[in-house]
CSV table of N, CA and C in Angstrom, one decimal:
chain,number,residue,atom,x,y,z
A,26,UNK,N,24.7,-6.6,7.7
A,26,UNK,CA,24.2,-5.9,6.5
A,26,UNK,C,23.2,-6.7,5.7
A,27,UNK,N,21.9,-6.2,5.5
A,27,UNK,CA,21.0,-6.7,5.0
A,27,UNK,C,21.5,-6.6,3.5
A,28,UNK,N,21.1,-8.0,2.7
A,28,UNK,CA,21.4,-8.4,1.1
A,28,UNK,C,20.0,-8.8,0.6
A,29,UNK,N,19.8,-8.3,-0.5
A,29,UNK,CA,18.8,-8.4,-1.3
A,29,UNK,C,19.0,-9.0,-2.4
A,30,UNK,N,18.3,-9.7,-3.0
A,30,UNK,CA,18.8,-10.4,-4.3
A,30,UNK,C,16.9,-11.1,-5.2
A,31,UNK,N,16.9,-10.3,-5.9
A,31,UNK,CA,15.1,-10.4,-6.9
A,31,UNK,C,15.4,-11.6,-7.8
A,32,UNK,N,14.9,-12.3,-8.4
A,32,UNK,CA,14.9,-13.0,-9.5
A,32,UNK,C,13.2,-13.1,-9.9
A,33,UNK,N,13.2,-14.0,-11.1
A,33,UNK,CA,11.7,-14.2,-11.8
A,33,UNK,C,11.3,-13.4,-12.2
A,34,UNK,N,11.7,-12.5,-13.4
A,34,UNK,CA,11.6,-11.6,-13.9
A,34,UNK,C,11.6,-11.8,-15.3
A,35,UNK,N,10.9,-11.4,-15.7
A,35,UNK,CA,11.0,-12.1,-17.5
A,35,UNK,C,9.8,-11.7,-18.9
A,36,UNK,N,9.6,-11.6,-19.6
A,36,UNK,CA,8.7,-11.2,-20.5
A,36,UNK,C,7.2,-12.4,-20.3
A,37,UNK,N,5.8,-11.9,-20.4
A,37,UNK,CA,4.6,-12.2,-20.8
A,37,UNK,C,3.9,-11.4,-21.2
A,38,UNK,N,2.8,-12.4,-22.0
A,38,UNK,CA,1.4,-11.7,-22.4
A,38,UNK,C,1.1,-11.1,-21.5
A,39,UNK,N,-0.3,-10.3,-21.9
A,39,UNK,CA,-1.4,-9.9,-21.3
A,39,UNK,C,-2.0,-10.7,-20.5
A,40,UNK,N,-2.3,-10.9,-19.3
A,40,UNK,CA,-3.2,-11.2,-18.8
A,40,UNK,C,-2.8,-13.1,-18.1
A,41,UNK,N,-1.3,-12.7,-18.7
A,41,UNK,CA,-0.6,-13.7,-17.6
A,41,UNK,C,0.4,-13.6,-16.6
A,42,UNK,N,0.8,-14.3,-15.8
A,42,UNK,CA,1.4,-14.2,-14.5
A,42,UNK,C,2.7,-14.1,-14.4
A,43,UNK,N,3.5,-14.1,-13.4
A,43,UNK,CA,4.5,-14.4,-13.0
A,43,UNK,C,4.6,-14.1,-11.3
A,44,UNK,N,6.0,-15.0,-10.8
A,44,UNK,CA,6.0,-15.2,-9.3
A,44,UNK,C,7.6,-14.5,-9.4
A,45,UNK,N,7.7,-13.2,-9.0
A,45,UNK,CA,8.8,-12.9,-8.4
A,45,UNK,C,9.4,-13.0,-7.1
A,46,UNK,N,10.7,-13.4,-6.6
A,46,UNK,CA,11.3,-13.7,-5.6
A,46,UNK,C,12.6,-12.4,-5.4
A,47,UNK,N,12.5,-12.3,-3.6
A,47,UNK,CA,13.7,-11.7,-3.2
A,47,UNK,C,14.4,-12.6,-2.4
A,48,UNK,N,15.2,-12.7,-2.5
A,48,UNK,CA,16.1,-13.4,-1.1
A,48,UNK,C,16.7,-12.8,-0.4
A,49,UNK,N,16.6,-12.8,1.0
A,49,UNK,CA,17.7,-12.0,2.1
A,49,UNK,C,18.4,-12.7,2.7
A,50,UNK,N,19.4,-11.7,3.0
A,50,UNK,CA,20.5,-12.1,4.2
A,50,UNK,C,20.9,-11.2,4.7
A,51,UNK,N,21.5,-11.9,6.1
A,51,UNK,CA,22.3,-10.3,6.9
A,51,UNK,C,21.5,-9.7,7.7
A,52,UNK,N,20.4,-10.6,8.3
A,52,UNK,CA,19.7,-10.5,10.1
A,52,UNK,C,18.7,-9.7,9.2
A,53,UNK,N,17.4,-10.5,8.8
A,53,UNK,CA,16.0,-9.9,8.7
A,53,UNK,C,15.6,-10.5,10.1
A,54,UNK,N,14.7,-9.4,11.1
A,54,UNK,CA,14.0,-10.2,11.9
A,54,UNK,C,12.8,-9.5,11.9
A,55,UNK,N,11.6,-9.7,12.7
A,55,UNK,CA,10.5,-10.2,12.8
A,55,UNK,C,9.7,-8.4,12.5
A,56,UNK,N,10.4,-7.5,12.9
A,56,UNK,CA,10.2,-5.9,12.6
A,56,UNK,C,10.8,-5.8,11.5
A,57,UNK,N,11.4,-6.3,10.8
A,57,UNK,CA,11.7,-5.6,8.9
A,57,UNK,C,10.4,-6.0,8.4
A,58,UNK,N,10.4,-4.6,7.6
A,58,UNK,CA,9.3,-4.5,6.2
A,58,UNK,C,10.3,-4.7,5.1
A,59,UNK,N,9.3,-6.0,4.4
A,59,UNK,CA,10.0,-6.1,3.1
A,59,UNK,C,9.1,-5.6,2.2
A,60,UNK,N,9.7,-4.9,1.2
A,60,UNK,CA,8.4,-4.3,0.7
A,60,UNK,C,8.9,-4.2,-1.0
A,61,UNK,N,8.0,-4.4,-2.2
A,61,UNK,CA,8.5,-4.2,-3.5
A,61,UNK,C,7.8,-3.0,-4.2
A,62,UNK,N,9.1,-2.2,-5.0
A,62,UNK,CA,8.8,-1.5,-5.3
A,62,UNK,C,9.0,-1.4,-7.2
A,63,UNK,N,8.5,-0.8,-8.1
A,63,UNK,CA,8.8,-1.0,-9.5
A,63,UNK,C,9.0,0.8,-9.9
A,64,UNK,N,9.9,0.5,-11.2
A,64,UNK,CA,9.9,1.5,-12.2
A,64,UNK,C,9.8,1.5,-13.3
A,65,UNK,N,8.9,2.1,-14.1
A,65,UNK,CA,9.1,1.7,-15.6
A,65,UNK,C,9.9,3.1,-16.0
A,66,UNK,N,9.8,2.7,-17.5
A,66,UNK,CA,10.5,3.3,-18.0
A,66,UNK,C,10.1,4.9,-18.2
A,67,UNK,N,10.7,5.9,-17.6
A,67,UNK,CA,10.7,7.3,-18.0
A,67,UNK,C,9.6,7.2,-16.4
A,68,UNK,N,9.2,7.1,-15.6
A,68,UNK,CA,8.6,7.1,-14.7
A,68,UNK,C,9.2,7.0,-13.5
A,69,UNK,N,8.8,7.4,-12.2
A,69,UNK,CA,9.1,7.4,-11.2
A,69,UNK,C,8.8,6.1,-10.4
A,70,UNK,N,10.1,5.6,-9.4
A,70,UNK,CA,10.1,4.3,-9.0
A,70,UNK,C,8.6,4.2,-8.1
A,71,UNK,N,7.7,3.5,-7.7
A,71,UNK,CA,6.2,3.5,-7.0
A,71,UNK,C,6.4,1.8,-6.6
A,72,UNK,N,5.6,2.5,-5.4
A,72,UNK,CA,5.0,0.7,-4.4
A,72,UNK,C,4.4,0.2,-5.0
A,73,UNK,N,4.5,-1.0,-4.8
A,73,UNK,CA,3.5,-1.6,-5.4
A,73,UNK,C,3.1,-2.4,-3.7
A,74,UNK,N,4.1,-3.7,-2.8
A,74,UNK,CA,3.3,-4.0,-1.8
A,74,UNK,C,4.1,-4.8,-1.3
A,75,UNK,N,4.0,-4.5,0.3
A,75,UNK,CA,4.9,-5.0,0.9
A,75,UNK,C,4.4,-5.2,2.4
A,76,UNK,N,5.4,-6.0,3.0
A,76,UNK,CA,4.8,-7.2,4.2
A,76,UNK,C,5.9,-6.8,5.2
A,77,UNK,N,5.1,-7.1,6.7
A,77,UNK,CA,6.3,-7.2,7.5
A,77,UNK,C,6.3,-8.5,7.8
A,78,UNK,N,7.9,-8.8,8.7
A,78,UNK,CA,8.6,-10.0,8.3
A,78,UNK,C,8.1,-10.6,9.3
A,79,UNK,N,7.4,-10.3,10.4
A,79,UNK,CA,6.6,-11.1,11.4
A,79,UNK,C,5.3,-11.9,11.2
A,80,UNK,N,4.8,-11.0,9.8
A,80,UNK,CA,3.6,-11.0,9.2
A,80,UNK,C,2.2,-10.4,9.1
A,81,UNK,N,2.6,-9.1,10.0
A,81,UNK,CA,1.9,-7.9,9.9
A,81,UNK,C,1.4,-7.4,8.2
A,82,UNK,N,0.5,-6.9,8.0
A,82,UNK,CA,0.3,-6.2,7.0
A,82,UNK,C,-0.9,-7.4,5.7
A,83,UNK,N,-0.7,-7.7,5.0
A,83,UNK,CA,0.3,-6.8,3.9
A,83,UNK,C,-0.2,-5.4,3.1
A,84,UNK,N,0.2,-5.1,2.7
A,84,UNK,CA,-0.3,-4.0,2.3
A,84,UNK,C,0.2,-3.6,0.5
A,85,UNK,N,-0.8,-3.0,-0.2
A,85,UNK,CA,-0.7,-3.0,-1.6
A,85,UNK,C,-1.1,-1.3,-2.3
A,86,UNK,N,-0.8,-1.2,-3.7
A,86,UNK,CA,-0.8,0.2,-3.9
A,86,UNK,C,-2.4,-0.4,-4.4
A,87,UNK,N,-3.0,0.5,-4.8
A,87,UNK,CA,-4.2,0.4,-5.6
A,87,UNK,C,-4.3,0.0,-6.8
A,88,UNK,N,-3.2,0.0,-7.5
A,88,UNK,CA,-3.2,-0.5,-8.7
A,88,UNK,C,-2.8,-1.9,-8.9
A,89,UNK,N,-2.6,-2.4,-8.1
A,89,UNK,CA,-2.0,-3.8,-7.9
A,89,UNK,C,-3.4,-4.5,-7.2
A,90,UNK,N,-3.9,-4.2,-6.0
A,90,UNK,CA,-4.6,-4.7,-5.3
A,90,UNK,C,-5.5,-5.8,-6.0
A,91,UNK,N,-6.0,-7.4,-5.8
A,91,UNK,CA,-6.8,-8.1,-6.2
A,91,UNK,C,-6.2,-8.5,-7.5
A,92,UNK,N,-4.5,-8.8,-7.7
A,92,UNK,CA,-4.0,-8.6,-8.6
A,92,UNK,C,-2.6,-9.5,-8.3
A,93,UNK,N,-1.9,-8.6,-7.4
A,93,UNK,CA,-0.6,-9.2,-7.2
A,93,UNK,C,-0.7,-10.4,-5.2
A,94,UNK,N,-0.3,-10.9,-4.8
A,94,UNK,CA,-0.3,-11.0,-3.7
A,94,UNK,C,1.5,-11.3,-3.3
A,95,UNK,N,1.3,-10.4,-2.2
A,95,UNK,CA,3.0,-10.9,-1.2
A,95,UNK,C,2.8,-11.3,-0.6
A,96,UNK,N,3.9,-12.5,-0.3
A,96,UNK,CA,4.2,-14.1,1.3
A,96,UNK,C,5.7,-13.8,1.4
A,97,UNK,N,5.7,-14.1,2.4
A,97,UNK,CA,7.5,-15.0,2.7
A,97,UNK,C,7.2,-16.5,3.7
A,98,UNK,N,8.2,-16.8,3.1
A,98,UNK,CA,8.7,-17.9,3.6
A,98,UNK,C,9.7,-17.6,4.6
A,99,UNK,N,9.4,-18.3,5.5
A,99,UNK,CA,10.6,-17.5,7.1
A,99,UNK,C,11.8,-18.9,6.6
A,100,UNK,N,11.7,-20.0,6.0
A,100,UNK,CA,12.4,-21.2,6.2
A,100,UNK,C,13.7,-20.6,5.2
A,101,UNK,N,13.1,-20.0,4.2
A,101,UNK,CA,14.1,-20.0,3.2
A,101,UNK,C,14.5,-18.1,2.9
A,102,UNK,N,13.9,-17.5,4.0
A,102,UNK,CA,14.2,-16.0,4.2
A,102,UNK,C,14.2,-15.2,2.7
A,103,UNK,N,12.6,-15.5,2.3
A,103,UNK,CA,12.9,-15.6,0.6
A,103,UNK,C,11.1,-14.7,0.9
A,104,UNK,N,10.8,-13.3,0.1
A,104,UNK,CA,9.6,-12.6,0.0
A,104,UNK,C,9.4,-12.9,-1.5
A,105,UNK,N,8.1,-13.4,-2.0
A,105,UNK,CA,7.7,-13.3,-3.0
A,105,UNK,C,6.5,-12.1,-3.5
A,106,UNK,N,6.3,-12.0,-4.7
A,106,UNK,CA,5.6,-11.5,-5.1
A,106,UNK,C,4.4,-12.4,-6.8
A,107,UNK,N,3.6,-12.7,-6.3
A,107,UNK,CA,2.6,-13.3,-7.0
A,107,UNK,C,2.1,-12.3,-8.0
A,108,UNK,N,2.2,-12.2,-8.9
A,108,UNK,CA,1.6,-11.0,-10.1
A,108,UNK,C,0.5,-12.2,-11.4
A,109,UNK,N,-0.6,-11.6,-11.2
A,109,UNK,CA,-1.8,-12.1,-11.9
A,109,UNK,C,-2.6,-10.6,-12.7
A,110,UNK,N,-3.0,-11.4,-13.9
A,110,UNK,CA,-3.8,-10.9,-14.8
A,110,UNK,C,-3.1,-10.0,-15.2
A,111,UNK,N,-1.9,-10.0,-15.5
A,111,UNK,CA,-0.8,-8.4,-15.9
A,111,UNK,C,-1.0,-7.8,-16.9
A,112,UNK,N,-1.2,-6.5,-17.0
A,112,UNK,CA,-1.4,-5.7,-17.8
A,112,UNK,C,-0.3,-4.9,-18.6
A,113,UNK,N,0.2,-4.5,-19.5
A,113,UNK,CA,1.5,-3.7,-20.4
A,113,UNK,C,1.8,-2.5,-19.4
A,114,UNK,N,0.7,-1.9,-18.8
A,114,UNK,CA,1.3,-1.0,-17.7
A,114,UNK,C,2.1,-1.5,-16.5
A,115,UNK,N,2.1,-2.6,-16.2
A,115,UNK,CA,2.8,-3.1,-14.9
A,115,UNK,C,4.1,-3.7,-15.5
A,116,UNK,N,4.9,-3.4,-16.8
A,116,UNK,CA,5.9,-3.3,-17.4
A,116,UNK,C,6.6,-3.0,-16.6
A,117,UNK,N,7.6,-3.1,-16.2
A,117,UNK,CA,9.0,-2.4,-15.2
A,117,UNK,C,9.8,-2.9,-14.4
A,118,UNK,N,11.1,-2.4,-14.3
A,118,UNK,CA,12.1,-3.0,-13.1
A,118,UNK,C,11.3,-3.4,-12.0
A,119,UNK,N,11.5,-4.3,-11.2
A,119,UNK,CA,10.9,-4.2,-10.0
A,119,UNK,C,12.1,-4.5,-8.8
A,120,UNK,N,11.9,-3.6,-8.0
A,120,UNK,CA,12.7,-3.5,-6.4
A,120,UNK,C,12.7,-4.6,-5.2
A,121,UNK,N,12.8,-5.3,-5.1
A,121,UNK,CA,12.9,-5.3,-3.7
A,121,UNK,C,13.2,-4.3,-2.7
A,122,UNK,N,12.7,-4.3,-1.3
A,122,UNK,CA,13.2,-3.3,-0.5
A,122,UNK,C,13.1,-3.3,0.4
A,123,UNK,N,14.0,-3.5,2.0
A,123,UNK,CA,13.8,-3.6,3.3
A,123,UNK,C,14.7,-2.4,4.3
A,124,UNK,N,13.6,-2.5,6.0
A,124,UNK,CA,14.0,-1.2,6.4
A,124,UNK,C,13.3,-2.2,7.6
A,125,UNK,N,13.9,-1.9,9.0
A,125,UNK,CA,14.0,-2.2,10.2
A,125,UNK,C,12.7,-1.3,10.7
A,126,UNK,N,11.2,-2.0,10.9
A,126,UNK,CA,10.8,-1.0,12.3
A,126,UNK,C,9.9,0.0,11.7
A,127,UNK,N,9.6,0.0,10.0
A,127,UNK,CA,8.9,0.7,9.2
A,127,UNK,C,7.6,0.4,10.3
A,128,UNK,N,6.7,1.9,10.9
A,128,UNK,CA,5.3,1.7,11.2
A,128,UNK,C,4.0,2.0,9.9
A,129,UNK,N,3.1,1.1,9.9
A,129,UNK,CA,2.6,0.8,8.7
A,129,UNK,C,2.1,1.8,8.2
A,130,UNK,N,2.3,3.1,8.6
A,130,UNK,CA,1.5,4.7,7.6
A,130,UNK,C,2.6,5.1,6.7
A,131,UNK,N,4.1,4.2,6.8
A,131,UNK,CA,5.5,4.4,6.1
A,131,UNK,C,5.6,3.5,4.9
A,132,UNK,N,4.8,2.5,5.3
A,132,UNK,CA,6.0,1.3,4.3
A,132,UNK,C,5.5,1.8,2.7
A,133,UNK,N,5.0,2.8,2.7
A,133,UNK,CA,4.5,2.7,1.3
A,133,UNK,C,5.8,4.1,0.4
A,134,UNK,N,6.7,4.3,1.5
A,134,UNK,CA,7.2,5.7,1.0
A,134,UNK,C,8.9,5.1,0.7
A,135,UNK,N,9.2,5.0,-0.6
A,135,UNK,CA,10.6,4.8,-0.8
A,135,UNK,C,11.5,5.3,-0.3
A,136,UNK,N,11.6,6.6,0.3
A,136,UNK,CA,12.9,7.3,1.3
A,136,UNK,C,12.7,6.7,2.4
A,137,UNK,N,12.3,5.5,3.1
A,137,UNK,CA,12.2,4.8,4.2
A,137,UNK,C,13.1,3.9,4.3
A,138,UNK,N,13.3,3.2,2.7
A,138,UNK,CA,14.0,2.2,2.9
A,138,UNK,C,15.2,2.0,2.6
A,139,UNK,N,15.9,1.1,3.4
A,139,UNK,CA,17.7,1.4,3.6
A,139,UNK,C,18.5,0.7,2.7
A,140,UNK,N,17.3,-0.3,2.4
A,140,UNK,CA,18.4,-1.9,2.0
A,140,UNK,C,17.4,-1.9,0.3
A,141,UNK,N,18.5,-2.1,-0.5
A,141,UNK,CA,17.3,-2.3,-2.1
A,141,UNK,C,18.5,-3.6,-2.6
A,142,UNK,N,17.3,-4.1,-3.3
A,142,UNK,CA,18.5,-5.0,-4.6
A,142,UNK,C,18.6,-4.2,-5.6
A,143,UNK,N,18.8,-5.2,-6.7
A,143,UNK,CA,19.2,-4.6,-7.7
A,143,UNK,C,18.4,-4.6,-9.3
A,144,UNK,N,17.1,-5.1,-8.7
A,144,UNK,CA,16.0,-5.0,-9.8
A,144,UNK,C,15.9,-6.2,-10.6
A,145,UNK,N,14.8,-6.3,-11.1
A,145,UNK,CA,14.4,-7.8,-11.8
A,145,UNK,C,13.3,-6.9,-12.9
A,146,UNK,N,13.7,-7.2,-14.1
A,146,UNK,CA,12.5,-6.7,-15.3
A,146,UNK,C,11.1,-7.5,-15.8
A,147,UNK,N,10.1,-6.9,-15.6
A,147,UNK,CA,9.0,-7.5,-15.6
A,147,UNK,C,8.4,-6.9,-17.2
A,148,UNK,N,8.5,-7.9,-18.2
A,148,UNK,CA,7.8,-7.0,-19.6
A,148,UNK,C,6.3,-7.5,-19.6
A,149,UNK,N,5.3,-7.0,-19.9
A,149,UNK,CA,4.0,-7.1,-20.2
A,149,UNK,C,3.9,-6.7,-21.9
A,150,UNK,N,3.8,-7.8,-22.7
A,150,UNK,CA,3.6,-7.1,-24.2
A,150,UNK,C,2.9,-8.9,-24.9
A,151,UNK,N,2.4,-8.3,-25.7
A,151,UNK,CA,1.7,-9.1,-27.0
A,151,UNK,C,2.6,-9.3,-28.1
């Protein structure tokens, strides 16, 4: 059984960063899409961008793009998410999310994925 677990989550300015992490367990292999997803508040949950575990992809929503970047580390079975230049709109929970065998016209669609954590808060404010 695939385990998720987000951390790095925490309040900044405008226009500064942060490095969110997921950690897995419970047999990711080389065909899982790990993929992050956010929700703010009163909004519906949306991709933001996600990798496969072999290292296919990666793939980003457009509002992120030239902004955030996703890696994993295979050593420490740990997907990050790199967030730069943050704006008050990218305020929100953010997901982790994994699913065995996602083909890449899918990974962008939340009813795909099987396995979620349990969210990490990202505040964007002055």
């Amino acid at each position: 059984q695939v385990q998720l677990t987000e951390s790095g989550g925490g309040s900044v300015q405008p226009g500064g960063s942060l490095r969110l992490s997921c950690a897995a367990s419970g047999g990711i292999g080389a065909s899982h899409v790990i993929g992050w997803f956010r929700q703010g508040r009163g909004k519906e949950r949306e991709f933001v961008a996600s990798i496969r575990w072999s290292g296919g992809g990666p793939w980003y929503a457009d509002s992120v793009k030239d902004r955030f970047t996703i890696s994993r580390d295979k050593a420490k079975t740990t997907v990050y998410l790199q967030m730069r230049s943050l704006k008050p709109e990218d305020t929100a929970v953010y997901y982790c999310a994994a699913e065995y065998g996602l083909i890449a016209g899918l990974v962008g669609r939340e009813s795909e994925y099987q396995h979620w954590g349990q969210g990490t808060l990202v505040t964007v404010s002055s």
